[in-house]
Amino acid sequence: MRSDSKGLKNRLSQDTEREFGGALGAICIPVFLPLTVLFLICVSRSPEASVLQWPPSLPSTDQLWDPVAPVLLLGWIALHALLYSMPLGKVSEGLMLRDGTRLKYPINGFHSLCVSAVLLILFLGLGAPLGYLFELLLPLAASAIALSFLFSIYLYVRSFCAPSQALALGGNTGNPLYDFFIGRELNPRIGSFDLKYFCELRPGLIGWVVINLGMLMKEVELRGSPSLAMILVNSFQLLYVADALWNEEAVLTTMDIVHDGFGFMLVFGDLAWVPFTYSLQAAFLVVHPRVLTSLHAAAIVALNGAGYYIFRKSNSQKNQFRRDPTHPSVAGLETIATATGKRLLVSGWWGLVRHPNYLGDLFMALAWSLPCGFSHLLPYFYVIYFTILLIHREARDERQCRAKYGVAWDTYCRRVPHRIFPYIY
Ligand code: NDP
């Protein structure tokens, strides 16, 4: 016990463990990823749509600026901040913090999605040119990138006013570039408004499906009606976003909320990367229409359905088990004890592989790309990137679980040897 508290004290004063390539990663990623976003948008609308073209096409500065873009972006974020603050839905408590307290979070993201949908229907009814989002995509992405930098600077500076207990373990190395990138403060708040939780699932995630809808409307403008491929991409991704918001409470136990500080990595991911790279398939289809046969469409729907089933069932099983292990739906599952008092599931979905939820997510990622056909690599960017992200995320989670559960984790790994893909990986 004494050595535990000494260890914790040392970690609080200065944490030297670094992720994402340490200081070098912290310099390269904030340069490279924003350029990647702009590059991919440019590629998606070029006739060749080649990600391998050299030199890579990057937008000119006048393509990046439209005064409407920052106004629209800030208005969108303000709308969601307002919806977040409305007394709608229940209020849940997060996991216990190091100081023994729990923070409260409004669970009203799904309400925000519904209100956004009603507003969009109203705007469309009034003849708002939603297809103009296609023209605005680059300036909007540039504004979101600029905002991510400004917001991360604000978060970094304000973290120095936070007490040491409020800092994320791992975000306080003393290297300014790394700490700016990874995030110093765990749960930065303005009053009861939680900045990280707000950004995690709302403006960017809902913005992503609005961009998709804008691409669909652009297709209607150009060709008179939306294609089956565009309808599939829009529907699959809307299901994914609606599911995340319907199950919003589950985000309170994720690595992002529990472990990671709020810095450039999460800010940029939430506000720029997700909305502008996850919508690439829809943007691609505007310029590169694709005719799908009913048989192909049915096979793709089946793949997305299977992925969604695995993803939802496994996530719900673990969430239920963590919330109430005596619940009849999980009480019969085999588990192993750990020294922390928590148990680990070794049967059911979590006995198949160590991350069945990632497996389902990857099936869905593939189903989102397939409607775009096989002529280009770009629509597969998401599934390739996401495979790398989840393999990396699995390794991070594995390290944290081994540190938390010690030998019990090793026993679990022996019982369930594969990480994501049964019999493969
Ligand atoms: P997970 O939901 O996979 O949770 C990992 C945690 O679950 C571990 O830290 C451990 O925490 C607990 N756990 C692990 N194994 C067991 C077990 N056998 N029994 C009981 N508990 C176990 O974390 P993520 O946040 O990575 O993923 C959540 C979802 O979000 C996934 O479906 C993922 O695919 C998705 N995701 C999507 C992204 C996107 O951009 N689209 C990005 C990242 C994630 P503890 O023991 O402390 O409870």
Short mmCIF file of C-alpha atoms and ligand atoms in Angstrom, two decimals:
data_model
loop_
_atom_site.label_atom_id
_atom_site.label_comp_id
_atom_site.label_asym_id
_atom_site.label_seq_id
_atom_site.Cartn_x
_atom_site.Cartn_y
_atom_site.Cartn_z
CA MET A 1 0.00 0.00 0.00
CA ARG A 2 2.82 2.40 0.96
CA SER A 3 4.77 1.66 -2.16
CA ASP A 4 1.54 2.12 -4.17
CA SER A 5 0.94 5.63 -2.85
CA LYS A 6 4.60 6.52 -3.33
CA GLY A 7 4.38 5.34 -6.93
CA LEU A 8 1.24 7.38 -7.50
CA LYS A 9 2.87 10.47 -6.00
CA ASN A 10 5.83 10.12 -8.33
CA ARG A 11 3.54 9.72 -11.32
CA LEU A 12 1.57 12.81 -10.33
CA SER A 13 4.57 15.08 -10.02
CA GLN A 14 6.07 14.23 -13.41
CA ASP A 15 5.09 11.36 -15.68
CA THR A 16 7.78 10.22 -18.06
CA GLU A 17 5.90 7.54 -19.95
CA ARG A 18 5.21 8.76 -23.52
CA GLU A 19 2.91 7.51 -26.22
CA PHE A 20 2.42 8.23 -29.95
CA GLY A 21 6.17 8.42 -30.58
CA GLY A 22 6.87 10.82 -27.68
CA ALA A 23 8.11 14.34 -28.45
CA LEU A 24 8.80 13.52 -32.11
CA GLY A 25 5.23 12.28 -32.57
CA ALA A 26 3.95 15.36 -30.77
CA ILE A 27 5.73 17.58 -33.32
CA CYS A 28 4.95 15.56 -36.46
CA ILE A 29 1.33 14.55 -35.83
CA PRO A 30 -0.08 18.11 -35.45
CA VAL A 31 1.62 19.07 -38.74
CA PHE A 32 1.01 15.92 -40.71
CA LEU A 33 -2.61 15.08 -39.78
CA PRO A 34 -4.17 18.49 -40.60
CA LEU A 35 -2.38 18.41 -43.98
CA THR A 36 -3.71 14.88 -44.47
CA VAL A 37 -7.29 16.07 -43.90
CA LEU A 38 -6.93 18.83 -46.52
CA PHE A 39 -5.10 16.54 -48.92
CA LEU A 40 -7.77 13.81 -48.69
CA ILE A 41 -10.61 16.26 -49.32
CA CYS A 42 -8.75 17.57 -52.40
CA VAL A 43 -8.17 14.03 -53.65
CA SER A 44 -11.81 13.01 -53.10
CA ARG A 45 -12.99 15.70 -55.53
CA SER A 46 -10.27 15.39 -58.18
CA PRO A 47 -11.17 13.31 -61.27
CA GLU A 48 -8.32 10.83 -60.67
CA ALA A 49 -8.97 10.60 -56.90
CA SER A 50 -5.51 9.11 -56.51
CA VAL A 51 -3.96 9.11 -53.04
CA LEU A 52 -0.69 7.97 -54.59
CA GLN A 53 -0.32 10.90 -56.97
CA TRP A 54 3.01 12.73 -56.65
CA PRO A 55 3.47 15.56 -55.84
CA PRO A 56 0.38 15.41 -53.62
CA SER A 57 -2.28 17.98 -54.47
CA LEU A 58 -2.79 20.46 -51.66
CA PRO A 59 -5.35 23.27 -51.79
CA SER A 60 -4.34 26.86 -52.54
CA THR A 61 -4.98 29.40 -49.77
CA ASP A 62 -8.00 30.92 -51.55
CA GLN A 63 -9.61 27.45 -51.68
CA LEU A 64 -9.26 27.31 -47.91
CA TRP A 65 -10.98 30.57 -47.09
CA ASP A 66 -14.66 31.42 -47.20
CA PRO A 67 -15.99 33.80 -44.52
CA VAL A 68 -19.14 31.67 -44.26
CA ALA A 69 -17.12 28.68 -42.98
CA PRO A 70 -15.93 29.98 -39.57
CA VAL A 71 -19.34 31.55 -38.94
CA LEU A 72 -21.09 28.27 -39.72
CA LEU A 73 -18.62 26.27 -37.63
CA LEU A 74 -18.86 28.53 -34.57
CA GLY A 75 -22.66 28.74 -34.93
CA TRP A 76 -22.84 24.92 -35.06
CA ILE A 77 -20.69 24.53 -31.95
CA ALA A 78 -22.69 27.24 -30.13
CA LEU A 79 -25.96 25.46 -31.03
CA HIS A 80 -24.63 22.22 -29.58
CA ALA A 81 -23.28 23.93 -26.48
CA LEU A 82 -26.77 25.33 -25.96
CA LEU A 83 -28.41 21.92 -26.46
CA TYR A 84 -25.85 20.34 -24.10
CA SER A 85 -26.79 22.86 -21.40
CA MET A 86 -30.55 22.25 -21.72
CA PRO A 87 -32.05 20.30 -18.83
CA LEU A 88 -33.04 17.39 -21.11
CA GLY A 89 -32.46 13.70 -20.35
CA LYS A 90 -30.88 12.24 -17.27
CA VAL A 91 -27.66 13.18 -15.51
CA SER A 92 -25.10 10.40 -14.89
CA GLU A 93 -22.03 10.16 -12.73
CA GLY A 94 -18.65 9.31 -14.22
CA LEU A 95 -16.17 6.87 -12.68
CA MET A 96 -14.55 7.82 -9.39
CA LEU A 97 -11.66 10.27 -9.79
CA ARG A 98 -8.35 10.07 -7.93
CA ASP A 99 -9.63 12.51 -5.31
CA GLY A 100 -12.58 10.19 -4.60
CA THR A 101 -15.22 12.43 -6.26
CA ARG A 102 -17.39 11.71 -9.29
CA LEU A 103 -18.32 14.25 -11.96
CA LYS A 104 -21.85 14.61 -13.30
CA TYR A 105 -22.59 14.49 -17.04
CA PRO A 106 -25.80 15.28 -18.94
CA ILE A 107 -26.93 12.35 -21.09
CA ASN A 108 -28.72 14.32 -23.78
CA GLY A 109 -26.63 13.76 -26.93
CA PHE A 110 -29.43 11.84 -28.62
CA HIS A 111 -31.76 14.78 -27.98
CA SER A 112 -29.17 17.00 -29.70
CA LEU A 113 -29.17 14.69 -32.71
CA CYS A 114 -32.99 14.79 -32.90
CA VAL A 115 -33.12 18.59 -32.56
CA SER A 116 -30.43 18.89 -35.26
CA ALA A 117 -32.51 16.62 -37.53
CA VAL A 118 -35.65 18.71 -36.99
CA LEU A 119 -33.72 21.93 -37.70
CA LEU A 120 -32.23 20.43 -40.87
CA ILE A 121 -35.65 19.33 -42.09
CA LEU A 122 -36.96 22.85 -41.44
CA PHE A 123 -34.02 24.42 -43.28
CA LEU A 124 -34.41 22.03 -46.21
CA GLY A 125 -38.15 22.83 -46.29
CA LEU A 126 -37.24 26.52 -46.51
CA GLY A 127 -34.99 25.73 -49.47
CA ALA A 128 -31.61 26.01 -47.70
CA PRO A 129 -28.91 24.86 -50.16
CA LEU A 130 -27.41 22.06 -48.05
CA GLY A 131 -25.52 20.82 -51.11
CA TYR A 132 -23.37 23.96 -50.77
CA LEU A 133 -21.55 22.08 -47.99
CA PHE A 134 -19.69 20.32 -50.81
CA GLU A 135 -18.17 23.65 -51.95
CA LEU A 136 -17.59 24.67 -48.32
CA LEU A 137 -15.86 21.47 -47.27
CA LEU A 138 -12.26 22.72 -47.59
CA PRO A 139 -12.86 26.11 -45.87
CA LEU A 140 -14.85 24.34 -43.15
CA ALA A 141 -12.07 21.82 -42.58
CA ALA A 142 -9.48 24.63 -42.50
CA SER A 143 -11.57 26.51 -39.92
CA ALA A 144 -11.97 23.36 -37.80
CA ILE A 145 -8.21 22.79 -37.90
CA ALA A 146 -7.48 26.41 -36.93
CA LEU A 147 -10.03 26.15 -34.11
CA SER A 148 -8.44 22.90 -32.89
CA PHE A 149 -5.07 24.63 -32.53
CA LEU A 150 -6.52 27.69 -30.76
CA PHE A 151 -8.66 25.59 -28.45
CA SER A 152 -5.73 23.28 -27.58
CA ILE A 153 -3.56 26.30 -26.72
CA TYR A 154 -6.33 27.54 -24.42
CA LEU A 155 -6.57 24.09 -22.78
CA TYR A 156 -2.81 23.87 -22.32
CA VAL A 157 -2.56 27.32 -20.75
CA ARG A 158 -5.54 26.87 -18.44
CA SER A 159 -4.23 23.48 -17.25
CA PHE A 160 -1.56 25.34 -15.26
CA CYS A 161 -4.32 26.73 -13.02
CA ALA A 162 -5.66 23.22 -12.32
CA PRO A 163 -4.67 21.37 -9.14
CA SER A 164 -2.27 18.43 -9.66
CA GLN A 165 -5.08 15.95 -8.87
CA ALA A 166 -6.96 17.27 -11.92
CA LEU A 167 -4.10 16.45 -14.33
CA ALA A 168 -4.16 13.31 -16.47
CA LEU A 169 -1.61 10.66 -15.60
CA GLY A 170 0.62 10.72 -18.66
CA GLY A 171 -0.12 14.32 -19.63
CA ASN A 172 2.32 15.94 -17.25
CA THR A 173 5.76 15.04 -18.59
CA GLY A 174 7.14 18.59 -18.44
CA ASN A 175 7.79 18.58 -22.20
CA PRO A 176 5.52 21.42 -23.42
CA LEU A 177 5.05 20.06 -26.95
CA TYR A 178 4.19 16.57 -25.77
CA ASP A 179 1.88 17.79 -22.99
CA PHE A 180 0.13 20.19 -25.41
CA PHE A 181 -0.41 17.27 -27.78
CA ILE A 182 -1.49 14.59 -25.33
CA GLY A 183 -3.42 16.88 -22.95
CA ARG A 184 -2.55 17.92 -19.39
CA GLU A 185 -5.93 18.36 -17.73
CA LEU A 186 -8.15 15.29 -17.44
CA ASN A 187 -11.60 16.89 -17.23
CA PRO A 188 -11.38 20.62 -18.05
CA ARG A 189 -14.63 22.31 -17.21
CA ILE A 190 -16.14 25.79 -17.31
CA GLY A 191 -18.53 25.63 -14.39
CA SER A 192 -20.35 22.34 -14.91
CA PHE A 193 -19.74 22.40 -18.69
CA ASP A 194 -17.33 19.55 -19.45
CA LEU A 195 -15.28 20.52 -22.50
CA LYS A 196 -13.89 17.06 -23.30
CA TYR A 197 -17.18 15.21 -22.91
CA PHE A 198 -18.95 17.88 -25.00
CA CYS A 199 -16.48 17.57 -27.88
CA GLU A 200 -16.29 13.78 -27.76
CA LEU A 201 -19.70 12.97 -29.27
CA ARG A 202 -21.51 16.13 -30.30
CA PRO A 203 -20.34 18.86 -32.73
CA GLY A 204 -17.96 16.63 -34.70
CA LEU A 205 -19.95 13.41 -34.69
CA ILE A 206 -23.29 15.03 -35.53
CA GLY A 207 -21.42 17.34 -37.93
CA TRP A 208 -20.17 14.25 -39.78
CA VAL A 209 -23.71 13.06 -40.62
CA VAL A 210 -24.74 16.60 -41.60
CA ILE A 211 -21.78 16.74 -44.02
CA ASN A 212 -22.88 13.35 -45.40
CA LEU A 213 -26.38 14.72 -45.92
CA GLY A 214 -24.89 17.77 -47.65
CA MET A 215 -23.06 15.43 -50.06
CA LEU A 216 -26.32 13.58 -50.72
CA MET A 217 -28.08 16.87 -51.48
CA LYS A 218 -25.23 17.83 -53.81
CA GLU A 219 -25.77 14.57 -55.66
CA VAL A 220 -29.49 15.41 -55.95
CA GLU A 221 -28.54 18.84 -57.37
CA LEU A 222 -26.21 17.25 -59.92
CA ARG A 223 -28.13 14.13 -60.92
CA GLY A 224 -31.72 14.63 -59.81
CA SER A 225 -31.78 11.90 -57.14
CA PRO A 226 -29.43 10.27 -54.64
CA SER A 227 -27.68 7.06 -55.69
CA LEU A 228 -28.14 3.79 -53.83
CA ALA A 229 -24.45 3.89 -52.88
CA MET A 230 -24.87 7.37 -51.33
CA ILE A 231 -28.02 6.28 -49.49
CA LEU A 232 -26.19 3.26 -48.02
CA VAL A 233 -23.19 5.33 -46.87
CA ASN A 234 -25.50 7.94 -45.31
CA SER A 235 -27.70 5.33 -43.61
CA PHE A 236 -24.86 3.19 -42.23
CA GLN A 237 -23.02 6.17 -40.79
CA LEU A 238 -26.19 7.71 -39.39
CA LEU A 239 -26.91 4.41 -37.62
CA TYR A 240 -23.39 4.46 -36.15
CA VAL A 241 -23.70 8.04 -34.89
CA ALA A 242 -27.25 7.53 -33.56
CA ASP A 243 -26.08 4.40 -31.75
CA ALA A 244 -23.14 6.24 -30.15
CA LEU A 245 -25.46 8.99 -28.94
CA TRP A 246 -28.21 6.60 -27.82
CA ASN A 247 -25.57 4.79 -25.73
CA GLU A 248 -23.84 8.02 -24.74
CA GLU A 249 -23.46 6.95 -21.12
CA ALA A 250 -21.00 4.24 -22.21
CA VAL A 251 -18.49 6.94 -23.21
CA LEU A 252 -18.05 7.74 -19.51
CA THR A 253 -16.03 4.54 -19.05
CA THR A 254 -13.88 4.84 -22.20
CA MET A 255 -10.14 5.47 -22.25
CA ASP A 256 -10.72 8.95 -23.71
CA ILE A 257 -12.79 10.11 -20.74
CA VAL A 258 -11.21 8.07 -17.94
CA HIS A 259 -7.54 8.15 -18.83
CA ASP A 260 -6.58 10.66 -21.55
CA GLY A 261 -6.02 14.35 -20.92
CA PHE A 262 -7.76 16.86 -23.17
CA GLY A 263 -5.17 18.19 -25.58
CA PHE A 264 -4.58 18.58 -29.30
CA MET A 265 -4.87 14.84 -29.98
CA LEU A 266 -8.49 14.59 -28.82
CA VAL A 267 -9.55 18.13 -29.80
CA PHE A 268 -8.35 17.74 -33.37
CA GLY A 269 -9.71 14.17 -33.54
CA ASP A 270 -13.15 15.24 -32.35
CA LEU A 271 -13.54 18.53 -34.22
CA ALA A 272 -11.59 18.07 -37.44
CA TRP A 273 -10.50 14.50 -38.13
CA VAL A 274 -13.82 12.72 -37.50
CA PRO A 275 -16.18 15.01 -39.43
CA PHE A 276 -13.89 15.62 -42.41
CA THR A 277 -12.23 12.25 -42.97
CA TYR A 278 -15.10 9.99 -41.91
CA SER A 279 -17.30 11.70 -44.53
CA LEU A 280 -14.83 11.03 -47.37
CA GLN A 281 -16.86 8.20 -48.91
CA ALA A 282 -19.88 10.48 -49.34
CA ALA A 283 -17.66 13.30 -50.71
CA PHE A 284 -16.03 10.81 -53.12
CA LEU A 285 -19.42 9.60 -54.43
CA VAL A 286 -20.44 13.15 -55.42
CA VAL A 287 -17.69 13.26 -58.06
CA HIS A 288 -17.34 9.52 -58.70
CA PRO A 289 -20.86 8.09 -58.93
CA ARG A 290 -21.19 4.36 -58.65
CA VAL A 291 -24.04 2.11 -59.71
CA LEU A 292 -24.74 -0.72 -57.26
CA THR A 293 -26.77 -3.81 -58.11
CA SER A 294 -29.41 -4.91 -55.58
CA LEU A 295 -27.41 -8.06 -54.90
CA HIS A 296 -24.25 -6.08 -54.06
CA ALA A 297 -26.27 -3.69 -51.94
CA ALA A 298 -27.88 -6.61 -50.05
CA ALA A 299 -24.46 -8.18 -49.36
CA ILE A 300 -23.11 -4.86 -48.08
CA VAL A 301 -26.18 -4.32 -45.88
CA ALA A 302 -25.67 -7.84 -44.45
CA LEU A 303 -22.00 -7.08 -43.68
CA ASN A 304 -22.89 -3.83 -41.96
CA GLY A 305 -25.67 -5.60 -40.03
CA ALA A 306 -23.32 -8.36 -38.87
CA GLY A 307 -20.71 -5.79 -37.81
CA TYR A 308 -23.26 -3.71 -35.99
CA TYR A 309 -24.62 -6.80 -34.21
CA ILE A 310 -21.18 -7.87 -32.94
CA PHE A 311 -20.23 -4.28 -32.03
CA ARG A 312 -23.45 -3.52 -30.13
CA LYS A 313 -23.85 -6.90 -28.40
CA SER A 314 -20.25 -7.00 -27.16
CA ASN A 315 -20.20 -3.38 -26.00
CA SER A 316 -23.56 -3.82 -24.22
CA GLN A 317 -22.43 -7.06 -22.58
CA LYS A 318 -19.34 -5.45 -21.08
CA ASN A 319 -21.18 -2.27 -20.07
CA GLN A 320 -23.91 -4.32 -18.38
CA PHE A 321 -21.32 -6.47 -16.62
CA ARG A 322 -19.42 -3.42 -15.36
CA ARG A 323 -22.65 -1.70 -14.22
CA ASP A 324 -24.29 -4.74 -12.59
CA PRO A 325 -22.52 -8.12 -12.74
CA THR A 326 -25.55 -9.79 -11.11
CA HIS A 327 -27.89 -8.81 -13.98
CA PRO A 328 -29.48 -12.00 -15.45
CA SER A 329 -28.05 -11.28 -18.94
CA VAL A 330 -24.45 -11.51 -17.67
CA ALA A 331 -24.69 -13.34 -14.32
CA GLY A 332 -24.15 -16.76 -15.99
CA LEU A 333 -20.94 -15.77 -17.79
CA GLU A 334 -17.60 -17.19 -16.70
CA THR A 335 -15.26 -14.64 -15.13
CA ILE A 336 -11.88 -14.47 -13.44
CA ALA A 337 -11.09 -12.47 -10.30
CA THR A 338 -8.48 -9.70 -10.22
CA ALA A 339 -6.65 -8.15 -7.28
CA THR A 340 -8.59 -4.89 -7.76
CA GLY A 341 -11.90 -6.60 -6.88
CA LYS A 342 -13.17 -6.19 -10.46
CA ARG A 343 -13.66 -9.37 -12.49
CA LEU A 344 -12.85 -10.04 -16.15
CA LEU A 345 -15.23 -11.81 -18.51
CA VAL A 346 -13.72 -14.93 -20.12
CA SER A 347 -16.81 -16.24 -21.85
CA GLY A 348 -19.51 -14.71 -24.05
CA TRP A 349 -18.27 -12.11 -26.55
CA TRP A 350 -15.21 -11.30 -24.43
CA GLY A 351 -14.21 -14.97 -24.48
CA LEU A 352 -14.14 -14.99 -28.31
CA VAL A 353 -11.40 -12.37 -28.70
CA ARG A 354 -10.10 -9.69 -26.33
CA HIS A 355 -11.74 -6.90 -28.34
CA PRO A 356 -14.89 -8.23 -30.04
CA ASN A 357 -16.23 -4.65 -30.21
CA TYR A 358 -13.29 -3.65 -32.44
CA LEU A 359 -14.01 -6.63 -34.71
CA GLY A 360 -17.62 -5.51 -35.25
CA ASP A 361 -16.48 -1.92 -35.79
CA LEU A 362 -14.05 -3.05 -38.51
CA PHE A 363 -16.75 -5.04 -40.33
CA MET A 364 -18.83 -1.87 -40.41
CA ALA A 365 -15.88 0.21 -41.60
CA LEU A 366 -15.47 -2.14 -44.56
CA ALA A 367 -19.21 -1.98 -45.32
CA TRP A 368 -18.97 1.82 -45.51
CA SER A 369 -16.27 1.62 -48.18
CA LEU A 370 -17.69 -1.12 -50.39
CA PRO A 371 -20.55 0.99 -51.87
CA CYS A 372 -17.82 3.08 -53.55
CA GLY A 373 -16.56 0.09 -55.56
CA PHE A 374 -12.99 -1.03 -56.14
CA SER A 375 -11.78 1.53 -58.67
CA HIS A 376 -10.06 3.77 -56.09
CA LEU A 377 -8.15 3.42 -52.84
CA LEU A 378 -9.49 6.63 -51.28
CA PRO A 379 -12.86 5.25 -50.05
CA TYR A 380 -10.86 2.55 -48.24
CA PHE A 381 -8.84 5.16 -46.38
CA TYR A 382 -11.19 4.90 -43.40
CA VAL A 383 -11.02 1.13 -43.02
CA ILE A 384 -7.20 1.13 -43.41
CA TYR A 385 -6.70 4.00 -40.98
CA PHE A 386 -9.23 2.53 -38.54
CA THR A 387 -7.52 -0.88 -38.54
CA ILE A 388 -4.24 0.84 -37.63
CA LEU A 389 -5.98 2.98 -34.99
CA LEU A 390 -7.70 0.02 -33.36
CA ILE A 391 -4.53 -2.13 -33.35
CA HIS A 392 -2.69 0.76 -31.70
CA ARG A 393 -5.59 1.42 -29.32
CA GLU A 394 -5.74 -2.26 -28.40
CA ALA A 395 -2.04 -2.19 -27.53
CA ARG A 396 -2.53 0.93 -25.35
CA ASP A 397 -5.49 -0.65 -23.59
CA GLU A 398 -3.58 -3.89 -23.12
CA ARG A 399 -0.71 -2.00 -21.42
CA GLN A 400 -3.15 -0.23 -19.12
CA CYS A 401 -5.01 -3.46 -18.28
CA ARG A 402 -1.76 -5.30 -17.55
CA ALA A 403 -0.74 -2.47 -15.21
CA LYS A 404 -4.22 -2.58 -13.56
CA TYR A 405 -4.79 -6.32 -13.32
CA GLY A 406 -1.27 -7.88 -13.37
CA VAL A 407 -1.31 -11.70 -13.35
CA ALA A 408 -5.10 -11.84 -13.79
CA TRP A 409 -4.66 -10.08 -17.13
CA ASP A 410 -1.99 -12.61 -18.16
CA THR A 411 -4.41 -15.41 -17.26
CA TYR A 412 -7.11 -13.74 -19.39
CA CYS A 413 -4.68 -13.45 -22.32
CA ARG A 414 -3.84 -17.16 -22.03
CA ARG A 415 -7.54 -18.06 -21.93
CA VAL A 416 -8.39 -15.71 -24.82
CA PRO A 417 -5.23 -15.62 -26.97
CA HIS A 418 -6.51 -13.55 -29.91
CA ARG A 419 -6.83 -9.79 -29.68
CA ILE A 420 -9.25 -8.73 -32.44
CA PHE A 421 -9.56 -11.33 -35.23
CA PRO A 422 -10.36 -14.89 -34.10
CA TYR A 423 -7.50 -17.32 -34.99
CA ILE A 424 -5.63 -14.52 -36.85
CA TYR A 425 -4.62 -11.67 -34.55
P1 NDP B 1 -13.41 -0.78 -24.81
O1 NDP B 1 -14.89 -0.61 -24.77
O2 NDP B 1 -12.88 -1.87 -25.66
O3 NDP B 1 -12.96 -0.98 -23.33
C1 NDP B 1 -11.69 -1.49 -22.90
C2 NDP B 1 -11.84 -1.71 -21.41
O4 NDP B 1 -12.78 -2.77 -21.17
C3 NDP B 1 -10.58 -2.19 -20.71
O5 NDP B 1 -9.75 -1.09 -20.39
C4 NDP B 1 -11.15 -2.82 -19.45
O6 NDP B 1 -11.52 -1.73 -18.57
C5 NDP B 1 -12.45 -3.45 -19.97
N1 NDP B 1 -12.25 -4.85 -20.33
C6 NDP B 1 -11.36 -5.37 -21.20
N2 NDP B 1 -11.49 -6.70 -21.27
C7 NDP B 1 -12.48 -7.03 -20.42
C8 NDP B 1 -13.08 -8.25 -20.05
N3 NDP B 1 -12.66 -9.41 -20.55
N4 NDP B 1 -14.06 -8.23 -19.14
C9 NDP B 1 -14.50 -7.07 -18.62
N5 NDP B 1 -13.97 -5.87 -18.92
C10 NDP B 1 -12.97 -5.86 -19.83
O7 NDP B 1 -12.72 0.62 -25.10
P2 NDP B 1 -12.66 1.64 -26.28
O8 NDP B 1 -12.93 2.98 -25.70
O9 NDP B 1 -11.36 1.46 -26.99
O10 NDP B 1 -13.83 1.26 -27.32
C11 NDP B 1 -15.23 1.54 -27.14
C12 NDP B 1 -15.93 1.42 -28.48
O11 NDP B 1 -15.65 2.58 -29.26
C13 NDP B 1 -15.46 0.24 -29.32
O12 NDP B 1 -16.56 -0.40 -29.91
C14 NDP B 1 -14.57 0.84 -30.38
O13 NDP B 1 -14.62 0.07 -31.58
C15 NDP B 1 -15.20 2.22 -30.54
N6 NDP B 1 -14.24 3.23 -31.00
C16 NDP B 1 -14.54 3.90 -32.16
C17 NDP B 1 -13.70 4.87 -32.64
C18 NDP B 1 -14.03 5.59 -33.90
O14 NDP B 1 -13.32 6.54 -34.25
N7 NDP B 1 -15.05 5.20 -34.65
C19 NDP B 1 -12.46 5.25 -31.92
C20 NDP B 1 -12.24 4.48 -30.72
C21 NDP B 1 -13.11 3.52 -30.28
P3 NDP B 1 -12.03 -1.96 -17.05
O15 NDP B 1 -11.62 -3.33 -16.66
O16 NDP B 1 -11.35 -0.88 -16.29
O17 NDP B 1 -13.52 -1.79 -17.09
#
